[in-house]
Tab-separated table of C-alpha atoms and ligand atoms in Angstrom:
chain	number	residue	atom	x	y	z
E	12	UNK	CA	-25.279	6.618	12.074
E	13	UNK	CA	-24.758	2.868	11.884
E	14	UNK	CA	-22.887	1.859	8.773
E	15	UNK	CA	-24.594	-0.542	6.393
E	16	UNK	CA	-22.314	-1.416	3.508
E	17	UNK	CA	-23.591	-0.982	-0.043
E	18	UNK	CA	-25.282	-4.119	-1.316
E	19	UNK	CA	-23.599	-3.782	-4.701
E	20	UNK	CA	-20.089	-3.440	-3.256
E	21	UNK	CA	-18.769	-6.433	-5.171
E	22	UNK	CA	-20.226	-5.561	-8.573
E	23	UNK	CA	-17.318	-3.609	-10.091
E	24	UNK	CA	-14.017	-4.290	-8.336
E	25	UNK	CA	-11.807	-6.967	-9.885
E	26	UNK	CA	-10.033	-9.292	-7.410
E	27	UNK	CA	-6.647	-10.700	-8.350
E	28	UNK	CA	-4.980	-13.793	-6.965
E	29	UNK	CA	-1.911	-13.146	-4.813
E	30	UNK	CA	0.790	-15.184	-6.539
E	31	UNK	CA	0.027	-18.875	-6.213
E	32	UNK	CA	-1.891	-18.511	-2.941
E	33	UNK	CA	-5.573	-18.848	-2.151
E	34	UNK	CA	-5.906	-15.157	-1.302
E	35	UNK	CA	-7.438	-12.646	-3.683
E	36	UNK	CA	-6.896	-8.910	-3.242
E	37	UNK	CA	-8.790	-6.032	-4.791
E	38	UNK	CA	-7.043	-4.533	-7.815
E	39	UNK	CA	-6.915	-1.356	-5.749
E	40	UNK	CA	-6.211	-1.307	-2.011
E	41	UNK	CA	-6.182	1.615	0.417
E	42	UNK	CA	-3.162	2.515	2.553
E	43	UNK	CA	-3.249	4.515	5.800
E	44	UNK	CA	0.320	5.821	5.901
E	45	UNK	CA	-0.867	9.434	5.542
E	46	UNK	CA	-4.282	11.016	6.183
E	47	UNK	CA	-5.290	8.767	9.098
E	48	UNK	CA	-3.261	10.189	11.982
E	49	UNK	CA	-4.611	12.192	14.893
E	50	UNK	CA	-4.122	15.433	12.916
E	51	UNK	CA	-6.972	14.515	10.523
E	52	UNK	CA	-10.653	14.671	11.515
E	53	UNK	CA	-11.991	11.235	12.402
E	54	UNK	CA	-15.124	11.808	10.352
E	55	UNK	CA	-13.052	12.452	7.205
E	56	UNK	CA	-11.204	9.200	7.844
E	57	UNK	CA	-14.459	7.364	8.432
E	58	UNK	CA	-15.916	8.730	5.206
E	59	UNK	CA	-12.955	7.552	3.141
E	60	UNK	CA	-12.973	4.080	4.730
E	61	UNK	CA	-16.719	3.637	4.296
E	62	UNK	CA	-16.622	4.749	0.675
E	63	UNK	CA	-13.674	2.484	-0.047
E	64	UNK	CA	-15.462	-0.561	1.334
E	65	UNK	CA	-18.618	0.330	-0.599
E	66	UNK	CA	-16.492	0.445	-3.785
E	67	UNK	CA	-15.209	-3.077	-3.202
E	68	UNK	CA	-11.881	-2.118	-1.602
E	69	UNK	CA	-11.557	-4.997	0.844
E	70	UNK	CA	-7.901	-4.451	1.762
E	71	UNK	CA	-6.651	-1.807	4.202
E	72	UNK	CA	-2.912	-1.526	4.742
E	73	UNK	CA	-1.399	-0.257	7.986
E	74	UNK	CA	1.861	-0.339	9.898
E	75	UNK	CA	2.807	0.196	13.539
E	76	UNK	CA	4.316	3.626	12.813
E	77	UNK	CA	1.612	5.170	10.590
E	78	UNK	CA	0.216	8.457	11.899
E	79	UNK	CA	1.343	10.994	12.918
E	80	UNK	CA	2.006	10.333	15.720
E	81	UNK	CA	3.207	6.735	15.230
E	82	UNK	CA	0.483	4.276	16.161
E	83	UNK	CA	-2.367	6.743	15.679
E	84	UNK	CA	-3.467	5.373	12.282
E	85	UNK	CA	-3.967	1.960	13.887
E	86	UNK	CA	-5.783	3.523	16.823
E	87	UNK	CA	-8.091	5.509	14.525
E	88	UNK	CA	-8.710	2.577	12.218
E	89	UNK	CA	-9.412	0.393	15.252
E	90	UNK	CA	-11.987	2.839	16.533
E	91	UNK	CA	-13.757	3.140	13.175
E	92	UNK	CA	-13.536	-0.622	12.700
E	93	UNK	CA	-15.243	-1.210	16.068
E	94	UNK	CA	-17.985	1.294	15.283
E	95	UNK	CA	-18.574	0.534	11.606
E	96	UNK	CA	-16.891	-2.560	10.258
E	97	UNK	CA	-16.905	-5.289	12.897
E	98	UNK	CA	-19.815	-7.158	11.201
E	99	UNK	CA	-17.702	-7.222	8.021
E	100	UNK	CA	-14.446	-8.555	9.534
E	101	UNK	CA	-14.537	-11.700	7.397
E	102	UNK	CA	-14.846	-9.559	4.239
E	103	UNK	CA	-11.736	-7.528	5.025
E	104	UNK	CA	-7.997	-7.983	4.667
E	105	UNK	CA	-6.208	-5.838	7.257
E	106	UNK	CA	-2.409	-5.736	7.302
E	107	UNK	CA	0.219	-4.313	9.584
E	108	UNK	CA	4.006	-4.168	9.681
E	109	UNK	CA	6.993	-3.648	11.900
E	110	UNK	CA	10.485	-2.673	10.825
E	111	UNK	CA	10.933	1.103	11.127
E	112	UNK	CA	11.717	3.089	14.241
E	113	UNK	CA	8.777	2.720	16.632
E	114	UNK	CA	9.932	3.077	20.219
E	115	UNK	CA	13.061	4.062	22.117
E	116	UNK	CA	15.841	1.651	22.871
E	117	UNK	CA	17.346	-1.292	20.994
E	118	UNK	CA	14.083	-3.297	20.671
E	119	UNK	CA	11.888	-0.886	18.692
E	120	UNK	CA	13.417	-0.959	15.217
E	121	UNK	CA	14.476	-3.261	12.340
E	122	UNK	CA	13.966	-7.037	12.398
E	123	UNK	CA	14.635	-8.837	15.676
E	124	UNK	CA	12.195	-11.425	16.964
E	125	UNK	CA	11.862	-9.319	20.107
E	126	UNK	CA	10.719	-6.248	18.130
E	127	UNK	CA	8.473	-7.936	15.569
E	128	UNK	CA	6.425	-10.008	18.001
E	129	UNK	CA	5.997	-7.315	20.662
E	130	UNK	CA	5.076	-4.827	17.941
E	131	UNK	CA	2.467	-7.192	16.505
E	132	UNK	CA	0.850	-7.479	19.947
E	133	UNK	CA	0.853	-3.688	20.281
E	134	UNK	CA	-0.678	-3.305	16.805
E	135	UNK	CA	-3.431	-5.794	17.607
E	136	UNK	CA	-4.143	-3.848	20.780
E	137	UNK	CA	-4.481	-0.538	18.913
E	138	UNK	CA	-6.537	-2.107	16.127
E	139	UNK	CA	-8.780	-3.992	18.560
E	140	UNK	CA	-8.327	-7.164	16.512
E	141	UNK	CA	-7.492	-10.779	17.390
E	142	UNK	CA	-5.439	-11.162	14.236
E	143	UNK	CA	-4.212	-9.268	11.181
E	144	UNK	CA	-4.537	-10.872	7.796
E	145	UNK	CA	-1.024	-10.046	6.656
E	146	UNK	CA	1.941	-9.237	8.905
E	147	UNK	CA	5.011	-7.765	7.243
E	148	UNK	CA	8.648	-7.312	7.964
E	149	UNK	CA	8.604	-3.652	6.899
E	150	UNK	CA	12.232	-3.540	5.802
E	151	UNK	CA	15.255	-5.804	5.696
E	152	UNK	CA	17.614	-5.729	8.671
E	153	UNK	CA	21.280	-5.867	7.641
E	154	UNK	CA	22.347	-7.085	11.119
E	155	UNK	CA	19.713	-9.623	12.135
E	156	UNK	CA	19.896	-13.089	10.527
E	157	UNK	CA	17.072	-13.523	8.025
E	158	UNK	CA	16.236	-16.813	9.824
E	159	UNK	CA	15.381	-14.840	12.967
E	160	UNK	CA	13.189	-12.282	11.211
E	161	UNK	CA	11.354	-14.957	9.219
E	162	UNK	CA	11.124	-17.111	12.341
E	163	UNK	CA	9.223	-14.250	13.989
E	164	UNK	CA	6.828	-14.071	11.021
E	165	UNK	CA	6.360	-17.846	11.253
E	166	UNK	CA	5.513	-17.566	14.942
E	167	UNK	CA	3.016	-14.785	14.132
E	168	UNK	CA	1.277	-17.100	11.665
E	169	UNK	CA	1.500	-20.235	13.828
E	170	UNK	CA	0.079	-18.393	16.815
E	171	UNK	CA	-2.918	-17.262	14.779
E	172	UNK	CA	-2.069	-13.565	15.216
E	173	UNK	CA	-1.488	-13.271	11.458
E	174	UNK	CA	-2.943	-15.346	8.640
E	175	UNK	CA	-0.201	-14.624	6.097
E	176	UNK	CA	3.370	-13.339	6.076
E	177	UNK	CA	4.828	-10.599	3.884
E	178	UNK	CA	7.975	-8.551	3.320
E	179	UNK	CA	8.465	-4.977	2.182
E	180	UNK	CA	11.390	-3.121	0.652
E	181	UNK	CA	13.503	-6.311	0.314
E	182	UNK	CA	15.890	-6.610	-2.649
E	183	UNK	CA	15.478	-9.559	-5.061
E	184	UNK	CA	18.305	-11.433	-3.316
E	185	UNK	CA	16.885	-10.763	0.141
E	186	UNK	CA	13.483	-11.909	-1.116
E	187	UNK	CA	14.891	-15.256	-2.215
E	188	UNK	CA	16.605	-15.695	1.163
E	189	UNK	CA	13.468	-14.712	3.088
E	190	UNK	CA	11.344	-17.107	1.069
E	191	UNK	CA	13.748	-19.983	1.803
E	192	UNK	CA	13.958	-19.144	5.541
E	193	UNK	CA	10.178	-19.102	5.887
E	194	UNK	CA	9.826	-22.297	3.879
E	195	UNK	CA	11.820	-24.031	6.647
E	196	UNK	CA	8.710	-23.447	8.778
E	197	UNK	CA	6.444	-24.695	5.966
E	198	UNK	CA	4.969	-21.218	5.616
E	199	UNK	CA	4.808	-19.601	2.188
E	200	UNK	CA	5.900	-15.994	1.808
E	201	UNK	CA	2.660	-14.579	0.433
E	202	UNK	CA	3.505	-11.134	-0.793
E	203	UNK	CA	6.085	-8.422	-1.358
E	204	UNK	CA	5.296	-4.740	-0.869
E	205	UNK	CA	7.699	-2.657	-2.979
E	206	UNK	CA	7.473	0.904	-4.311
E	207	UNK	CA	6.437	1.071	-7.950
E	208	UNK	CA	5.130	3.797	-10.221
E	209	UNK	CA	5.831	5.447	-13.547
E	210	UNK	CA	8.501	7.425	-11.673
E	211	UNK	CA	10.102	4.459	-9.897
E	212	UNK	CA	10.524	1.327	-12.002
E	213	UNK	CA	13.407	-0.290	-10.121
E	214	UNK	CA	11.506	-3.549	-9.491
E	215	UNK	CA	10.916	-4.353	-13.149
E	216	UNK	CA	14.336	-5.809	-13.805
E	217	UNK	CA	15.227	-7.654	-10.622
E	218	UNK	CA	12.187	-8.290	-8.477
E	219	UNK	CA	9.483	-9.157	-11.014
E	220	UNK	CA	11.301	-12.287	-12.289
E	221	UNK	CA	11.911	-13.407	-8.684
E	222	UNK	CA	8.224	-13.024	-7.819
E	223	UNK	CA	7.343	-15.065	-10.896
E	224	UNK	CA	9.749	-17.803	-9.965
E	225	UNK	CA	8.680	-18.005	-6.335
E	226	UNK	CA	4.953	-17.677	-7.055
E	227	UNK	CA	4.638	-14.625	-4.808
E	228	UNK	CA	2.248	-11.736	-5.246
E	229	UNK	CA	2.992	-8.051	-4.881
E	230	UNK	CA	1.154	-4.954	-3.707
E	231	UNK	CA	2.872	-1.805	-4.870
E	232	UNK	CA	3.032	1.340	-2.785
E	233	UNK	CA	3.110	5.034	-3.734
E	234	UNK	CA	1.695	4.236	-7.208
E	235	UNK	CA	0.865	7.908	-7.665
E	236	UNK	CA	4.367	8.903	-6.501
E	237	UNK	CA	2.715	10.392	-3.387
E	238	UNK	CA	0.606	12.712	-5.560
E	239	UNK	CA	3.219	13.710	-8.161
E	240	UNK	CA	1.405	11.500	-10.684
E	241	UNK	CA	-1.849	13.420	-10.254
E	242	UNK	CA	-2.991	16.872	-11.267
E	243	UNK	CA	-2.217	18.165	-7.736
E	244	UNK	CA	0.931	20.111	-8.696
E	245	UNK	CA	0.587	20.534	-12.450
E	246	UNK	CA	-0.264	24.232	-12.128
E	247	UNK	CA	3.197	24.823	-10.668
E	248	UNK	CA	1.837	25.795	-7.245
E	249	UNK	CA	1.594	23.847	-3.990
E	250	UNK	CA	-1.899	23.469	-2.542
E	251	UNK	CA	-1.889	24.219	1.200
E	252	UNK	CA	-3.482	20.886	2.110
E	253	UNK	CA	-1.219	18.788	-0.143
E	254	UNK	CA	1.448	16.302	0.904
E	255	UNK	CA	4.225	18.577	-0.342
E	256	UNK	CA	2.949	21.285	2.001
E	257	UNK	CA	2.147	19.084	5.003
E	258	UNK	CA	4.448	16.013	5.081
E	259	UNK	CA	8.143	15.570	5.711
E	260	UNK	CA	8.171	12.747	3.143
E	261	UNK	CA	7.640	14.987	0.091
E	262	UNK	CA	8.844	18.535	-0.531
E	263	UNK	CA	9.152	21.203	-3.197
E	264	UNK	CA	12.454	19.790	-4.447
E	265	UNK	CA	10.356	17.168	-6.217
E	266	UNK	CA	8.589	19.838	-8.288
E	267	UNK	CA	11.434	20.486	-10.733
E	268	UNK	CA	11.036	21.657	-14.321
E	269	UNK	CA	11.878	18.114	-15.497
E	270	UNK	CA	9.148	16.753	-13.259
E	271	UNK	CA	6.597	19.269	-14.530
E	272	UNK	CA	7.445	18.539	-18.166
E	273	UNK	CA	7.057	14.783	-17.705
E	274	UNK	CA	3.932	14.994	-15.597
E	275	UNK	CA	2.271	17.411	-18.033
E	276	UNK	CA	3.151	15.164	-20.975
E	277	UNK	CA	1.662	12.162	-19.166
E	278	UNK	CA	-1.366	14.243	-18.278
E	279	UNK	CA	-1.932	14.963	-21.978
E	280	UNK	CA	-1.681	11.247	-22.829
E	281	UNK	CA	-4.169	10.536	-20.045
E	282	UNK	CA	-6.565	13.218	-21.293
E	283	UNK	CA	-6.424	11.758	-24.826
E	284	UNK	CA	-7.708	8.501	-23.290
E	285	UNK	CA	-10.380	10.318	-21.291
E	286	UNK	CA	-8.501	9.656	-18.049
E	287	UNK	CA	-6.931	11.770	-15.342
E	288	UNK	CA	-3.200	11.429	-14.689
E	289	UNK	CA	-3.904	9.512	-11.448
E	290	UNK	CA	-6.075	7.072	-13.388
E	291	UNK	CA	-3.467	6.582	-16.100
E	292	UNK	CA	-0.849	5.879	-13.419
E	293	UNK	CA	-3.047	3.077	-12.041
E	294	UNK	CA	-3.969	1.619	-15.450
E	295	UNK	CA	-0.286	1.596	-16.410
E	296	UNK	CA	0.670	-0.415	-13.296
E	297	UNK	CA	-2.168	-2.921	-13.540
E	298	UNK	CA	-0.891	-4.194	-16.891
E	299	UNK	CA	1.924	-5.955	-14.996
E	300	UNK	CA	0.920	-9.547	-14.173
E	301	UNK	CA	3.234	-9.628	-11.136
E	302	UNK	CA	1.234	-6.856	-9.482
E	303	UNK	CA	-1.656	-8.200	-7.434
E	304	UNK	CA	-2.900	-4.882	-6.093
E	305	UNK	CA	-2.184	-1.168	-6.431
E	306	UNK	CA	-1.911	0.365	-2.954
E	307	UNK	CA	-3.073	3.968	-3.099
E	308	UNK	CA	-3.487	6.703	-0.550
E	309	UNK	CA	-6.271	9.296	-0.524
E	310	UNK	CA	-6.895	12.459	1.462
E	311	UNK	CA	-10.533	12.759	0.381
E	312	UNK	CA	-13.434	10.665	-0.811
E	313	UNK	CA	-13.294	12.461	-4.165
E	314	UNK	CA	-9.667	11.398	-4.726
E	315	UNK	CA	-10.473	7.799	-3.865
E	316	UNK	CA	-13.500	7.709	-6.175
E	317	UNK	CA	-11.458	9.179	-9.000
E	318	UNK	CA	-8.642	6.694	-8.552
E	319	UNK	CA	-10.963	3.687	-8.298
E	320	UNK	CA	-12.671	4.817	-11.522
E	321	UNK	CA	-9.391	3.994	-13.287
E	322	UNK	CA	-10.559	0.390	-13.174
E	323	UNK	CA	-13.293	1.183	-15.732
E	324	UNK	CA	-10.772	2.212	-18.407
E	325	UNK	CA	-9.669	-0.077	-21.234
E	326	UNK	CA	-6.165	-1.549	-20.976
E	327	UNK	CA	-3.344	0.373	-22.641
E	328	UNK	CA	-2.460	-0.767	-26.144
E	329	UNK	CA	1.123	-1.154	-27.379
E	330	UNK	CA	1.189	2.310	-29.009
E	331	UNK	CA	0.002	3.965	-25.825
E	332	UNK	CA	2.561	2.132	-23.721
E	333	UNK	CA	5.256	3.232	-26.154
E	334	UNK	CA	4.093	6.852	-26.002
E	335	UNK	CA	4.325	6.812	-22.200
E	336	UNK	CA	7.819	5.316	-22.176
E	337	UNK	CA	9.882	8.523	-22.587
E	338	UNK	CA	8.187	10.131	-19.587
E	339	UNK	CA	7.925	7.095	-17.275
E	340	UNK	CA	11.430	7.405	-15.855
E	341	UNK	CA	13.068	8.167	-12.525
M	408	LIG	P1	0.016	7.383	-3.493
M	408	LIG	O1	1.166	7.431	-4.444
M	408	LIG	O2	-1.290	6.815	-3.952
M	408	LIG	O3	-0.187	8.877	-2.942
M	408	LIG	C1	-1.345	9.233	-2.257
M	408	LIG	C2	-1.517	10.758	-2.287
M	408	LIG	O4	-1.725	11.168	-3.643
M	408	LIG	C3	-2.744	11.231	-1.541
M	408	LIG	O5	-2.496	11.431	-0.177
M	408	LIG	C4	-3.082	12.512	-2.263
M	408	LIG	O6	-2.177	13.536	-1.861
M	408	LIG	C5	-2.716	12.183	-3.699
M	408	LIG	N1	-3.863	11.646	-4.452
M	408	LIG	C6	-4.408	10.415	-4.365
M	408	LIG	N2	-5.405	10.243	-5.244
M	408	LIG	C7	-5.492	11.414	-5.926
M	408	LIG	C8	-6.315	11.856	-6.992
M	408	LIG	N3	-7.249	11.067	-7.524
M	408	LIG	N4	-6.124	13.114	-7.449
M	408	LIG	C9	-5.180	13.929	-6.908
M	408	LIG	N5	-4.373	13.543	-5.907
M	408	LIG	C10	-4.520	12.302	-5.428
M	408	LIG	O7	0.370	6.486	-2.265
M	408	LIG	P2	1.056	6.709	-0.832
M	408	LIG	O8	2.390	7.289	-0.951
M	408	LIG	O9	0.058	7.388	0.051
M	408	LIG	O10	1.196	5.217	-0.372
M	408	LIG	C11	0.043	4.364	-0.364
M	408	LIG	C12	0.180	3.340	0.708
M	408	LIG	O11	1.288	2.504	0.463
M	408	LIG	C13	0.452	3.899	2.104
M	408	LIG	O12	-0.712	4.396	2.730
M	408	LIG	C14	0.985	2.671	2.782
M	408	LIG	O13	-0.091	1.797	3.101
M	408	LIG	C15	1.829	2.053	1.679
M	408	LIG	N6	3.233	2.443	1.778
M	408	LIG	C16	4.120	1.477	2.187
M	408	LIG	C17	5.445	1.772	2.337
M	408	LIG	C18	6.378	0.683	2.734
M	408	LIG	O14	7.539	0.940	3.051
M	408	LIG	N7	5.924	-0.565	2.741
M	408	LIG	C19	5.992	3.118	2.110
M	408	LIG	C20	4.986	4.056	1.646
M	408	LIG	C21	3.673	3.702	1.497
M	408	LIG	P3	-2.621	14.758	-0.943
M	408	LIG	O15	-2.467	14.245	0.435
M	408	LIG	O16	-1.641	15.804	-1.319
M	408	LIG	O17	-4.031	15.102	-1.265
């Protein structure tokens, strides 16, 4: 059936300005790293994407290698976009990236101009788009000069194939260097995409002050620690359809006694606030002014709805933040 987006889709979702730019992102964005490859039914994917858009989620984050197999998330998104979302293109922020291993040989990995620009063309082909809104260098390249990698992002923007440029997984020092290299082309570095959650706080000390100083935004990935900061594993068992059971990026080693103690304690704090653990994890991140958007994943519509409902909760007060502190550690 033809998709007609909900008329009230902008009534609840807050939109936050990305650093000092003109671009606003939804407080919660949806990522397609998992759950959108060829191994998942297209109708399940379509349902999640439609519901997200109806809830005011205007930003969908992809990368060349998302799947499995690599490229399939862009292909599937492109198909659903063509069938459902094309009339809404101007209401959507669609991103892609290049930086991890994508194709054989010396030109399908890291940060050369050769790789980034050919990968962007390939992504646009799979997505069926003329341009992406944000194009990222997915990771720093220790061997390629930062001027070359940022020069490729500048070309992407100048050619109209990307509207904005971003970086992901760069250290604070690499971020400063990338910002300066892109500024040579008179293009601002819009956004950083780092990992951040109650279980990974490495960006608080080094990166947050740099983002403040440069006027950059951030969109933080794996905010639910890939599902560890949800009730998915609290019973001590591994659901057959869960990421621990189905993905090579998370395994049972993560489900230690220490993990279970911390997650259960956080779950109790969440319950005392009338929230789920996933919702508390989102509320806790959104208190940081440097975070523009929380980039979640979802394997079902129900998960997405539950996570988005975190936005209805009151902010954490100082006592609550202090009570979370002993458990919000690596
Ligand atoms: P999350 O930490 O949000 O984990 C998502 C997983 O958590 C889901 O697949 C699901 O697991 C579980 N989950 C989500 N909501 C709920 C809920 N309400 N209740 C119970 N379980 C829930 O994020 P991801 O790790 O998926 O990363 C999000 C996005 O960030 C990616 O799609 C990608 O766009 C980006 N990313 C970027 C990276 C980079 O290097 N730049 C690296 C990694 C991610 P299950 O499947 O078990 O149901």
